[in-house]
Amino acid sequence: MAETTETGTATERVAEFEHGRHGPLARVQHVLHNAPTLVPIIILALSVVAFTVATDGRLLTGLAIKITLEQTAIIAILACAQTLIILTAGIDLSVGAVMVLAYVIMGHLGVTYGVPAPLSILAGMLVAMALGCVNGLLVTRVRLPPFIVTLGMWQIVLATVFLYTGSQSIRSQDIDAAAPMLKVFGERVEIGDWSLRIMGAPTIYAVVLVVLLFATFWYVLNRTAWGRHVYAVGDDRESAELAGVRADRVLLSVYVVAGAIVGLAAWAAIGRVGSISPSSFAEANLDSIAAVVIGGTSLFGGRGTILGTLFGALTVGVFSTGLKLAGANPQWVLFASGCLIILAVALDQWIRRIST
Amino acid sequence: MKKLLAGSAVAALSMTGAAFADAHGTTACLITKTDINPFFVKMREGATAKAEELGVSLQSYAGEVDGDHEAQVDAIETCIAAGAKGILITASDTKAIVEPLRAARDQGILVIALDTPLEPIDAADATFATDNFEAGRLIGAWAAASVDDPENAKIAMLDLAESQPSVGVLRDQGFLTGFGIDVKDPNRWGDEDDPRIVGNEVTAGNEEGGRTAMENLLLQDPEINVVYTINEPAAAGAYEALKAMGRDGEVLIVSVDGGCPGVQNVADGVIGATSQQYPLLMASLGIEAIAQFAEDGTVPEPTEGLDFTNTGVNLVTDAPVDGVESISVSEGQDRCWG
């Protein structure tokens, strides 16, 4: 990698532009390196523009925006949990399954056994946190790779869900009758005559939850000691320990916090889908990883931003809605998100080359 | 390896069992796609009950997930090793399973496809299934007679999977035929050009998929007034999407399956009508056929005019229409599964 100082005049820059190693491109590389959220923002902006053109503006109608946001919400929440884990150079393959188990528990307690809704929700969230804790303990105490731990947990939890429920859904109407609070995140944000609208379309609480959650974790990761420690442990565990960070304790706490977020996703997912279905969200773990990676967080840990993840999830949502509005069949959405993942990681690698 | 070990253990155990059983004991195998889907759970219940009644020893196998072809091949091999007289199978991969089943038939084992016809259908000695095309045709004809203006209907098609498995194609094409729409190639959905069809989306047969698919089609045309769904969970998801847009009650949803939550949804007005199929019957008839075959070598005959044995299908609705036979919701509830 050529080490260049950016002292060229305007004419030189134009001359060097095509070759890319020096001048403006290097400057772009530098800017992107210093502001890692910029890449996902640019990708999102470009996708919005491209699909707005391709769909004659139909992407920017209230209904299309509402649907994109609602369809993205659950994956975005899971991706928030996933970001924390990936920042520590881990990965969590169990987020989707744990979410399904948590909402199944909420549903069975609240609807089948008549436990008051707040207690049912709490129980579901505690189970998600406890499973996060088990993942964390296996990673820190038994020193197993996160990939292996969560691969195992994914299958164990999925099997538990199917064995427990016999694959039977709990009907939307039964939830309405017994424990409507379970579906609160699917409700519109309305207070009296006032309702929260985006481009004229009414918004549901799940969307508000996403905004609050990402704002909270932006603050936590950037402004608190714990947040700094998460980055430090992910970037270079030994250096972090030498600097006095208790790496294992930080790691364990990350898995528990991620579990809590997954529990929240479970509650929101009931509102989103309406019924409590054990077979839904089969690929949520992979979708959440895709959102994180497209959002610019490095799978090698220590590098990335939580807001990047939000833009990453939205990019997948825009692709999905945009392609469908343009009349493409569903396989193209899968194809496009595959391309996005590779593009995002390639960009990340390119930007990284500037750091020494 | 895990599967192999488990499979061998089961095989070893069952052979030990066979050694102690009386010499005339008949062994039958039931291989389903999964043992977590209520439909297959019911199928196993039906087979188990009939096997006990007839003194047949039953071995049940299933894949871990839908599409787990490998596990089914392992199970077939185990059944051959165990000296089974017959295999009842709901194939995950209807084409690829043909070869392993040929090996079983070469050993003189009776092979009966349950629910899902093999490709080609004569790769099994017999097929006991719902007439899925007829199931679709019934809801199509009912919808055409129930919607205000069938000539100008706007129809959403909520299908199963992009890979177009036979069950999804048959129901879809049956619905369109019943509604009076030209299906073009009856072996695939999505090639129709009737302007009444707003579009096809896939749902994976669950609520989340049904909701997302319905939203995507409403984006293309918010005035959809008829919704075909591959099964009742997808229908429940579609209803949630319509409700969120304030369009519940104005849209006719039809479905197929006849599971208890689905029939309850017909009672609640979420689904207008559903075609009910009978997994318990399929499996018990299958066990009877194997017992008969073990006794005198009789191979079951297909229903007249069809290339499979029709286990029956009924339209369940409380709003019957002329010319389409149906049963009431309460009768549907008596006969529902899951």
XYZ file of C-alpha atoms in Angstrom:
694
model
C 0.000 0.000 0.000
C 1.515 3.278 -1.076
C 1.870 5.820 1.653
C 1.010 9.121 0.124
C 0.557 12.491 1.590
C -2.231 14.459 0.067
C -0.372 17.454 -1.222
C -1.323 17.257 -4.874
C -2.852 20.151 -6.710
C -6.221 19.949 -8.386
C -4.754 19.028 -11.765
C -2.695 16.203 -10.342
C -5.730 14.766 -8.596
C -7.684 14.628 -11.824
C -4.794 12.884 -13.494
C -4.516 10.319 -10.727
C -8.184 9.681 -10.222
C -8.433 6.607 -12.464
C -5.585 4.768 -10.859
C -6.998 5.158 -7.459
C -4.047 4.653 -5.164
C -3.449 8.333 -4.522
C -5.323 11.560 -4.369
C -9.100 11.801 -4.041
C -9.741 8.092 -3.728
C -7.259 7.789 -0.899
C -8.896 10.775 0.698
C -12.293 9.127 0.355
C -10.802 6.010 1.868
C -9.492 8.076 4.743
C -12.790 9.835 5.334
C -14.675 6.528 5.282
C -12.151 5.052 7.653
C -12.752 7.788 10.160
C -16.523 7.729 9.833
C -17.589 4.092 9.549
C -21.299 4.911 9.565
C -20.880 6.785 6.309
C -20.689 3.704 4.072
C -24.037 2.207 5.151
C -25.639 5.653 4.910
C -24.335 6.028 1.367
C -25.468 2.523 0.408
C -28.911 3.194 1.872
C -29.195 6.565 0.119
C -28.136 5.064 -3.198
C -30.647 2.223 -2.842
C -33.453 4.628 -2.016
C -32.632 6.757 -5.055
C -32.239 3.769 -7.376
C -35.490 2.123 -6.311
C -37.411 5.388 -6.304
C -36.436 5.806 -9.939
C -37.075 2.161 -10.785
C -40.564 2.241 -9.239
C -41.598 5.669 -10.559
C -41.618 7.086 -7.062
C -43.839 4.422 -5.559
C -41.118 3.553 -3.029
C -41.592 6.922 -1.348
C -45.329 6.683 -0.820
C -46.539 6.533 2.770
C -47.759 2.971 2.459
C -44.484 1.671 1.005
C -42.470 3.401 3.718
C -44.755 2.134 6.457
C -44.509 -1.433 5.186
C -40.737 -1.254 4.741
C -40.264 0.011 8.295
C -42.623 -2.558 9.804
C -41.087 -5.431 7.871
C -37.612 -4.311 8.935
C -38.370 -3.672 12.614
C -37.923 -7.159 14.100
C -34.763 -7.946 12.147
C -33.375 -4.540 13.137
C -33.922 -5.284 16.850
C -32.257 -8.681 16.534
C -29.458 -7.047 14.573
C -28.935 -4.634 17.477
C -28.217 -7.619 19.735
C -26.129 -9.204 17.014
C -24.025 -6.047 16.649
C -22.998 -6.171 20.303
C -21.858 -9.783 19.942
C -20.074 -9.239 16.631
C -18.256 -6.189 18.057
C -16.641 -8.619 20.518
C -15.487 -10.731 17.536
C -18.238 -13.251 18.294
C -21.347 -14.276 16.395
C -24.775 -15.353 17.615
C -26.546 -17.938 15.481
C -29.204 -18.469 18.135
C -30.912 -15.045 18.182
C -33.834 -16.072 15.960
C -34.533 -19.326 17.776
C -34.247 -17.739 21.229
C -36.671 -15.029 20.120
C -39.178 -17.644 18.964
C -38.830 -19.565 22.249
C -39.303 -16.360 24.226
C -42.511 -15.398 22.414
C -43.836 -18.936 22.602
C -43.320 -18.792 26.381
C -44.993 -15.389 26.582
C -47.925 -16.734 24.584
C -48.375 -19.980 26.443
C -48.199 -18.326 29.833
C -50.421 -15.402 28.869
C -52.972 -17.133 26.654
C -52.987 -20.831 27.562
C -52.348 -20.590 31.308
C -53.898 -17.198 31.950
C -50.863 -15.672 33.671
C -51.151 -11.840 33.720
C -49.579 -10.428 30.562
C -46.799 -8.379 32.234
C -45.591 -11.472 34.100
C -45.703 -13.568 30.919
C -43.668 -10.988 29.062
C -41.189 -10.777 31.906
C -40.848 -14.568 31.991
C -40.155 -14.695 28.249
C -37.549 -11.955 28.541
C -35.882 -13.646 31.511
C -35.615 -16.890 29.562
C -33.970 -15.026 26.675
C -31.526 -13.384 29.094
C -30.809 -16.696 30.822
C -30.011 -18.345 27.489
C -27.770 -15.384 26.649
C -26.071 -15.957 29.978
C -25.533 -19.649 29.159
C -24.023 -18.677 25.801
C -21.797 -16.164 27.584
C -20.656 -18.634 30.239
C -19.794 -21.249 27.632
C -17.774 -18.664 25.721
C -15.944 -17.211 28.733
C -15.657 -20.107 31.198
C -15.486 -23.154 28.944
C -13.649 -21.108 26.299
C -15.669 -22.437 23.384
C -15.822 -20.417 20.172
C -19.036 -18.336 19.987
C -19.854 -19.888 16.614
C -19.946 -23.373 18.137
C -21.788 -22.343 21.286
C -24.545 -20.508 19.469
C -24.787 -23.125 16.708
C -25.543 -25.664 19.413
C -27.874 -23.305 21.240
C -29.749 -22.547 18.001
C -30.541 -26.235 17.459
C -31.336 -26.970 21.100
C -33.713 -24.034 21.355
C -35.384 -24.727 18.017
C -35.983 -28.357 18.971
C -37.347 -27.249 22.332
C -39.789 -24.892 20.615
C -41.115 -27.595 18.298
C -41.276 -30.267 20.978
C -43.042 -27.911 23.342
C -45.595 -26.485 20.922
C -46.110 -29.421 18.553
C -45.678 -26.699 15.933
C -49.101 -25.281 16.782
C -49.637 -21.534 16.533
C -51.601 -19.497 19.042
C -54.319 -17.647 17.160
C -54.391 -13.886 16.957
C -58.007 -13.807 18.173
C -57.102 -15.848 21.267
C -54.306 -13.405 22.130
C -56.702 -10.463 21.724
C -59.120 -12.122 24.117
C -56.671 -13.291 26.784
C -53.613 -11.022 26.765
C -53.847 -8.089 24.323
C -50.787 -6.494 25.924
C -48.646 -9.086 24.135
C -49.510 -7.362 20.868
C -48.902 -3.787 21.973
C -45.954 -3.251 19.619
C -48.193 -3.938 16.644
C -50.573 -1.149 17.682
C -50.585 2.243 16.045
C -49.039 5.127 17.937
C -52.181 7.089 18.693
C -52.987 9.331 21.609
C -56.516 10.670 21.404
C -56.867 12.312 17.996
C -53.129 12.513 17.489
C -51.200 9.800 15.733
C -47.547 9.475 14.819
C -47.268 9.440 11.045
C -44.381 9.014 8.646
C -45.176 10.433 5.203
C -48.840 10.315 6.117
C -48.869 6.639 7.055
C -49.627 5.700 10.675
C -46.702 4.206 12.574
C -46.716 1.277 15.004
C -44.959 1.096 18.376
C -42.416 -1.441 17.062
C -40.932 1.303 14.877
C -40.685 3.642 17.872
C -39.037 0.832 19.831
C -36.408 0.424 17.113
C -35.577 4.125 17.204
C -35.337 4.225 21.012
C -33.303 1.041 21.175
C -30.731 2.167 18.641
C -30.497 5.608 20.243
C -29.908 3.980 23.624
C -27.214 1.662 22.367
C -25.572 4.425 20.359
C -25.223 6.282 23.643
C -24.105 3.229 25.591
C -21.470 2.184 23.063
C -20.077 5.660 22.471
C -20.432 7.419 25.787
C -20.019 4.845 28.528
C -17.038 2.898 29.840
C -18.855 -0.370 29.172
C -19.244 0.585 25.522
C -15.550 1.384 25.195
C -14.701 -1.914 26.844
C -16.867 -3.830 24.356
C -14.910 -2.297 21.473
C -11.584 -2.840 23.246
C -12.223 -6.520 23.984
C -13.359 -7.093 20.404
C -10.414 -5.287 18.869
C -7.621 -6.839 20.909
C -8.526 -8.821 23.939
C -5.011 -9.073 25.355
C -4.319 -5.359 25.107
C -7.657 -4.665 26.704
C -6.802 -6.968 29.590
C -3.392 -5.327 29.975
C -5.200 -2.014 30.146
C -7.251 -3.338 33.040
C -10.448 -4.382 31.275
C -11.937 -7.549 32.707
C -12.528 -9.147 29.337
C -14.536 -12.174 30.499
C -16.867 -10.063 32.563
C -17.452 -7.698 29.641
C -18.067 -10.625 27.286
C -20.532 -12.278 29.633
C -22.405 -9.010 30.100
C -22.607 -8.555 26.315
C -24.308 -11.932 25.908
C -26.784 -11.198 28.702
C -27.609 -7.748 27.307
C -28.014 -9.261 23.840
C -30.390 -11.804 25.380
C -32.468 -9.000 26.860
C -32.706 -7.298 23.471
C -33.754 -10.613 21.894
C -36.465 -10.875 24.567
C -37.684 -7.435 23.571
C -37.668 -8.521 19.915
C -39.855 -11.464 20.940
C -42.466 -9.164 22.439
C -42.386 -6.916 19.387
C -42.618 -9.926 17.042
C -45.976 -10.976 18.517
C -47.350 -7.559 17.620
C -45.837 -7.724 14.181
C -47.107 -11.178 13.159
C -50.332 -11.131 15.153
C -50.315 -14.795 16.051
C -47.624 -16.736 17.904
C -46.141 -19.034 15.344
C -43.295 -21.457 16.129
C -42.376 -21.841 12.468
C -41.955 -18.156 11.642
C -38.583 -16.345 11.609
C -36.666 -19.465 10.543
C -33.892 -17.371 8.993
C -33.923 -14.456 11.393
C -30.443 -15.258 12.708
C -28.944 -15.028 9.236
C -30.971 -11.931 8.363
C -29.682 -10.206 11.483
C -26.083 -11.068 10.616
C -26.650 -9.746 7.091
C -27.937 -6.440 8.482
C -24.892 -6.088 10.755
C -22.415 -6.882 7.996
C -24.090 -4.602 5.448
C -24.031 -1.977 8.188
C -20.249 -2.077 8.140
C -19.475 -3.900 11.372
C -16.459 -6.128 10.968
C -16.886 -9.832 11.672
C -13.376 -9.715 13.129
C -14.605 -7.533 15.971
C -13.797 -4.143 17.424
C -14.911 -2.130 14.442
C -18.353 -0.924 13.438
C -21.243 1.151 14.672
C -24.709 0.451 15.923
C -26.259 3.056 13.622
C -24.563 1.353 10.695
C -26.563 -1.749 11.587
C -29.804 0.228 11.513
C -28.964 1.542 8.041
C -27.913 -1.955 7.003
C -31.276 -3.391 8.067
C -33.092 -0.550 6.297
C -31.090 -1.168 3.133
C -32.247 -4.787 3.054
C -35.808 -3.542 3.667
C -35.601 -1.007 0.838
C -34.243 -3.664 -1.523
C -37.031 -6.006 -0.551
C -39.863 -3.495 -0.972
C -38.250 -1.895 -4.021
C -37.748 -5.141 -5.884
C -41.288 -6.280 -5.129
C -42.746 -2.942 -6.235
C -40.726 -3.300 -9.411
C -42.348 -6.714 -9.895
C -39.270 -8.895 -9.343
C -39.818 -12.334 -7.830
C -38.712 -13.060 -4.237
C -35.518 -14.869 -5.209
C -34.073 -11.569 -6.423
C -34.312 -10.128 -2.920
C -32.159 -12.984 -1.674
C -29.793 -12.528 -4.612
C -29.488 -8.798 -3.972
C -28.832 -9.114 -0.247
C -26.133 -11.680 -1.023
C -24.465 -9.156 -3.334
C -24.855 -6.431 -0.696
C -23.113 -8.568 1.934
C -20.123 -9.201 -0.305
C -19.995 -5.573 -1.412
C -20.139 -4.336 2.173
C -17.339 -6.606 3.379
C -15.214 -5.776 0.327
C -15.662 -2.067 1.106
C -14.756 -2.688 4.729
C -11.577 -4.493 3.745
C -10.643 -1.705 1.348
C -11.196 0.964 3.981
C -9.209 -1.011 6.528
C -6.119 -1.035 4.335
C -5.515 2.558 5.320
C -4.955 1.648 8.949
C -1.519 0.452 9.824
C -22.665 -39.291 11.876
C -25.201 -38.449 14.535
C -28.028 -39.574 12.267
C -26.124 -42.678 11.256
C -25.528 -43.691 14.854
C -29.112 -43.054 15.831
C -30.346 -44.870 12.732
C -28.147 -47.885 13.396
C -29.202 -47.969 17.018
C -32.860 -47.927 16.019
C -32.215 -50.590 13.390
C -30.353 -52.796 15.865
C -33.088 -52.380 18.438
C -35.865 -53.098 15.987
C -34.119 -56.204 14.690
C -33.787 -57.457 18.221
C -37.476 -56.727 18.611
C -38.292 -58.611 15.437
C -36.336 -61.623 16.643
C -38.496 -61.848 19.724
C -41.777 -61.110 17.981
C -43.772 -63.969 16.547
C -42.699 -65.153 13.126
C -45.833 -63.832 11.381
C -45.524 -60.301 12.802
C -45.796 -57.588 10.177
C -43.561 -54.550 10.398
C -44.590 -51.285 8.753
C -42.638 -48.044 8.481
C -44.003 -44.530 8.493
C -41.636 -41.844 7.186
C -42.880 -38.256 7.364
C -41.242 -34.969 6.437
C -40.956 -33.861 10.069
C -42.486 -34.889 13.355
C -43.163 -31.302 14.382
C -45.883 -30.340 11.929
C -49.372 -30.978 13.393
C -50.413 -32.557 10.098
C -47.714 -35.215 10.401
C -48.275 -35.611 14.112
C -51.884 -36.474 13.273
C -50.725 -38.818 10.554
C -48.552 -40.693 13.031
C -51.419 -40.893 15.507
C -53.647 -42.427 12.833
C -50.991 -44.942 11.821
C -50.162 -45.877 15.415
C -53.791 -46.464 16.369
C -54.497 -48.608 13.304
C -51.236 -50.542 13.733
C -52.137 -51.412 17.324
C -55.597 -52.488 16.245
C -54.248 -54.811 13.535
C -51.252 -56.047 15.505
C -48.769 -54.489 13.086
C -45.489 -53.292 14.555
C -44.921 -49.709 13.457
C -41.649 -47.822 13.157
C -41.902 -44.074 12.654
C -39.212 -41.847 11.195
C -39.082 -38.196 10.277
C -36.674 -35.605 8.998
C -35.548 -32.824 11.309
C -36.913 -30.092 9.076
C -39.031 -29.936 5.952
C -36.753 -30.824 3.055
C -34.526 -33.153 5.091
C -34.173 -35.659 2.258
C -31.124 -37.417 3.668
C -32.890 -38.499 6.855
C -35.651 -40.058 4.775
C -33.132 -42.053 2.732
C -31.526 -43.266 5.981
C -34.957 -44.279 7.230
C -35.744 -46.255 4.073
C -32.474 -48.163 4.434
C -33.248 -48.879 8.068
C -36.702 -50.162 7.105
C -35.232 -52.487 4.480
C -32.751 -53.781 7.049
C -35.559 -54.290 9.552
C -37.477 -56.477 7.103
C -40.516 -54.212 6.880
C -43.454 -55.355 4.734
C -44.427 -51.873 3.757
C -43.336 -48.244 3.836
C -45.665 -45.269 4.127
C -43.837 -42.135 3.065
C -44.499 -38.425 2.757
C -41.514 -37.478 0.649
C -39.570 -34.278 1.183
C -38.027 -34.528 -2.248
C -40.534 -36.239 -4.499
C -38.079 -36.836 -7.342
C -34.889 -37.789 -5.523
C -36.591 -40.270 -3.190
C -37.598 -42.459 -6.149
C -34.247 -44.296 -6.404
C -33.973 -45.364 -2.720
C -37.612 -46.464 -2.827
C -36.954 -48.590 -5.898
C -34.400 -50.507 -3.806
C -37.106 -51.114 -1.195
C -39.628 -52.271 -3.796
C -36.988 -54.608 -5.259
C -36.931 -56.276 -1.847
C -40.658 -56.905 -2.129
C -41.662 -54.051 0.154
C -44.974 -52.294 -0.557
C -44.403 -48.550 -0.940
C -47.304 -46.170 -0.382
C -46.949 -42.416 -0.784
C -49.069 -40.489 1.731
C -50.305 -36.942 1.084
C -47.563 -36.029 -1.406
C -47.473 -37.882 -4.754
C -44.036 -38.976 -5.954
C -42.702 -37.856 -9.299
C -43.512 -39.960 -11.284
C -46.531 -41.031 -9.293
C -46.033 -44.728 -10.177
C -42.726 -44.747 -8.281
C -44.956 -45.839 -5.395
C -47.240 -48.880 -5.465
C -50.074 -46.644 -4.340
C -50.713 -43.054 -3.272
C -53.176 -42.132 -0.527
C -53.736 -38.423 -0.705
C -56.048 -35.506 -0.719
C -56.984 -34.428 -4.200
C -55.183 -31.102 -3.813
C -56.386 -29.826 -7.170
C -59.972 -30.540 -6.114
C -59.294 -28.873 -2.738
C -58.236 -25.765 -4.617
C -61.089 -26.001 -7.105
C -63.659 -26.064 -4.294
C -62.419 -22.832 -2.687
C -62.072 -21.233 -6.121
C -65.645 -22.062 -7.079
C -66.888 -20.930 -3.665
C -64.996 -17.637 -3.934
C -66.319 -16.966 -7.446
C -69.877 -17.520 -6.216
C -69.372 -15.466 -3.040
C -67.591 -12.341 -4.277
C -69.780 -9.509 -5.531
C -68.383 -9.116 -9.012
C -66.196 -12.088 -9.994
C -65.479 -10.587 -13.427
C -63.674 -7.662 -11.820
C -62.230 -9.356 -8.734
C -58.707 -8.483 -7.634
C -57.018 -11.635 -6.498
C -53.922 -12.130 -4.342
C -52.205 -15.517 -4.639
C -50.298 -16.524 -1.501
C -48.316 -19.599 -2.492
C -45.997 -21.938 -0.612
C -42.485 -21.726 -2.022
C -40.616 -20.447 -5.029
C -39.559 -24.027 -5.839
C -43.223 -24.762 -6.656
C -43.685 -28.113 -4.876
C -46.542 -30.183 -6.329
C -48.931 -29.596 -3.425
C -48.652 -25.815 -3.823
C -49.057 -25.932 -7.594
C -52.111 -28.206 -7.451
C -53.955 -26.058 -4.906
C -53.104 -22.814 -6.722
C -54.128 -24.121 -10.140
C -57.224 -25.764 -8.694
C -58.308 -22.465 -7.143
C -57.858 -20.573 -10.402
C -59.747 -23.252 -12.327
C -62.577 -23.142 -9.804
C -62.673 -19.356 -10.065
C -62.873 -19.590 -13.842
C -59.404 -18.362 -14.728
C -57.267 -19.857 -17.507
C -54.260 -21.471 -15.785
C -52.057 -21.806 -18.901
C -49.522 -24.511 -17.939
C -51.267 -26.472 -15.143
C -47.890 -27.667 -13.833
C -46.698 -24.273 -12.674
C -48.180 -21.204 -11.071
C -47.374 -17.644 -12.017
C -47.607 -17.957 -15.820
C -51.230 -16.762 -15.902
C -52.023 -13.473 -17.625
C -55.556 -12.858 -16.342
C -55.669 -9.211 -15.224
C -57.677 -10.177 -12.138
C -54.576 -11.743 -10.577
C -52.662 -9.004 -8.740
C -49.632 -11.218 -8.145
C -48.105 -14.313 -6.565
C -46.052 -14.184 -3.373
C -44.558 -17.012 -1.326
C -45.281 -17.508 2.377
C -43.360 -20.613 3.548
C -46.776 -21.637 4.877
C -46.492 -19.689 8.132
C -48.074 -16.588 9.670
C -45.107 -14.265 9.305
C -44.712 -15.215 5.649
C -48.434 -14.780 5.077
C -48.456 -11.311 6.572
C -45.394 -10.088 4.677
C -46.637 -11.554 1.392
C -50.055 -9.924 1.810
C -48.463 -6.537 2.572
C -46.337 -6.789 -0.541
C -49.363 -7.534 -2.721
C -51.406 -4.749 -1.095
C -48.591 -2.412 -2.045
C -49.123 -3.371 -5.651
C -52.897 -3.059 -5.424
C -54.588 -1.870 -2.221
C -57.975 -2.918 -3.601
C -57.435 -6.664 -3.505
C -60.725 -8.326 -2.554
C -60.046 -12.068 -2.890
C -57.099 -13.852 -1.271
C -56.074 -17.425 -2.043
C -53.755 -18.906 0.602
C -51.826 -22.177 0.467
C -52.729 -23.039 4.069
C -54.437 -21.663 7.156
C -51.392 -20.213 8.971
C -50.627 -18.151 5.831
C -54.305 -17.094 5.815
C -54.068 -15.955 9.451
C -51.017 -13.833 8.554
C -52.773 -12.345 5.517
C -55.731 -11.389 7.698
C -53.424 -9.497 10.090
C -52.034 -7.487 7.181
C -55.544 -6.644 5.995
C -56.610 -5.724 9.510
C -53.629 -3.385 9.879
C -54.824 -1.582 6.745
C -58.398 -1.470 7.981
C -59.581 -3.787 5.218
C -60.631 -6.787 7.298
C -64.213 -7.793 6.666
C -64.119 -6.504 3.066
C -61.828 -9.191 1.720
C -62.614 -12.832 1.048
C -59.854 -15.192 2.244
C -59.912 -18.851 1.255
C -57.545 -21.595 2.289
C -56.812 -25.317 2.438
C -56.031 -27.777 5.263
C -58.815 -28.083 7.823
C -56.627 -27.917 10.920
C -58.485 -27.053 14.136
C -57.115 -23.473 14.471
C -57.936 -22.924 10.789
C -61.511 -24.162 11.115
C -61.875 -21.968 14.216
C -60.765 -19.066 12.001
C -63.583 -19.933 9.589
C -65.980 -19.809 12.541
C -64.554 -16.397 13.526
C -64.925 -15.011 10.012
C -61.177 -14.636 9.418
C -61.310 -17.212 6.615
C -64.392 -17.446 4.401
C -64.012 -21.099 3.488
C -61.353 -23.781 3.729
C -60.901 -27.180 2.111
C -60.398 -29.844 4.744
C -58.145 -32.845 4.271
C -57.826 -35.945 6.438
C -54.285 -37.014 7.454
C -55.490 -39.521 10.048
C -57.499 -41.358 7.424
C -54.578 -41.420 4.965
C -52.322 -43.070 7.516
C -54.839 -45.598 8.851
C -55.778 -46.673 5.318
C -52.068 -47.035 4.616
C -51.540 -49.385 7.552
C -54.583 -51.425 6.513
C -53.162 -51.743 3.012
C -49.814 -52.978 4.340
C -51.509 -55.534 6.600
C -53.557 -56.762 3.630
C -50.453 -56.921 1.425
C -48.583 -58.921 4.074
C -51.456 -61.357 4.243
C -52.183 -62.059 0.581
C -50.066 -59.758 -1.585
C -52.946 -57.447 -2.571
C -51.801 -54.053 -3.848
C -54.341 -51.238 -3.275
C -56.242 -49.963 -6.311
C -56.455 -46.247 -7.085
C -59.788 -44.422 -6.978
C -61.607 -44.747 -10.273
C -60.577 -42.115 -12.781
C -57.596 -40.973 -10.722
C -54.022 -42.222 -10.454
C -54.152 -42.218 -6.629
C -56.475 -43.241 -3.800
C -58.512 -40.189 -2.857
C -58.863 -39.832 0.896
C -61.440 -37.123 0.498
C -61.727 -33.383 0.841
C -64.604 -31.206 2.073
C -65.261 -27.520 1.787
C -65.861 -26.081 5.265
C -67.991 -22.941 5.441
C -71.102 -21.569 7.075
C -71.953 -19.623 3.945
C -72.707 -22.402 1.418
C -73.289 -21.486 -2.223
C -75.262 -23.259 -4.933
C -73.350 -25.815 -6.916
C -70.475 -26.209 -4.467
C -70.886 -28.987 -1.938
C -69.783 -28.085 1.571
C -69.969 -29.097 5.224
C -70.740 -26.793 8.132
C -68.117 -25.323 10.436
C -69.310 -27.447 13.341
C -68.915 -30.606 11.272
C -65.492 -29.336 10.190
C -64.597 -28.865 13.845
C -65.606 -32.435 14.628
C -63.305 -33.716 11.919
C -60.417 -31.223 12.199
C -56.862 -32.258 13.000
C -54.030 -30.689 14.979
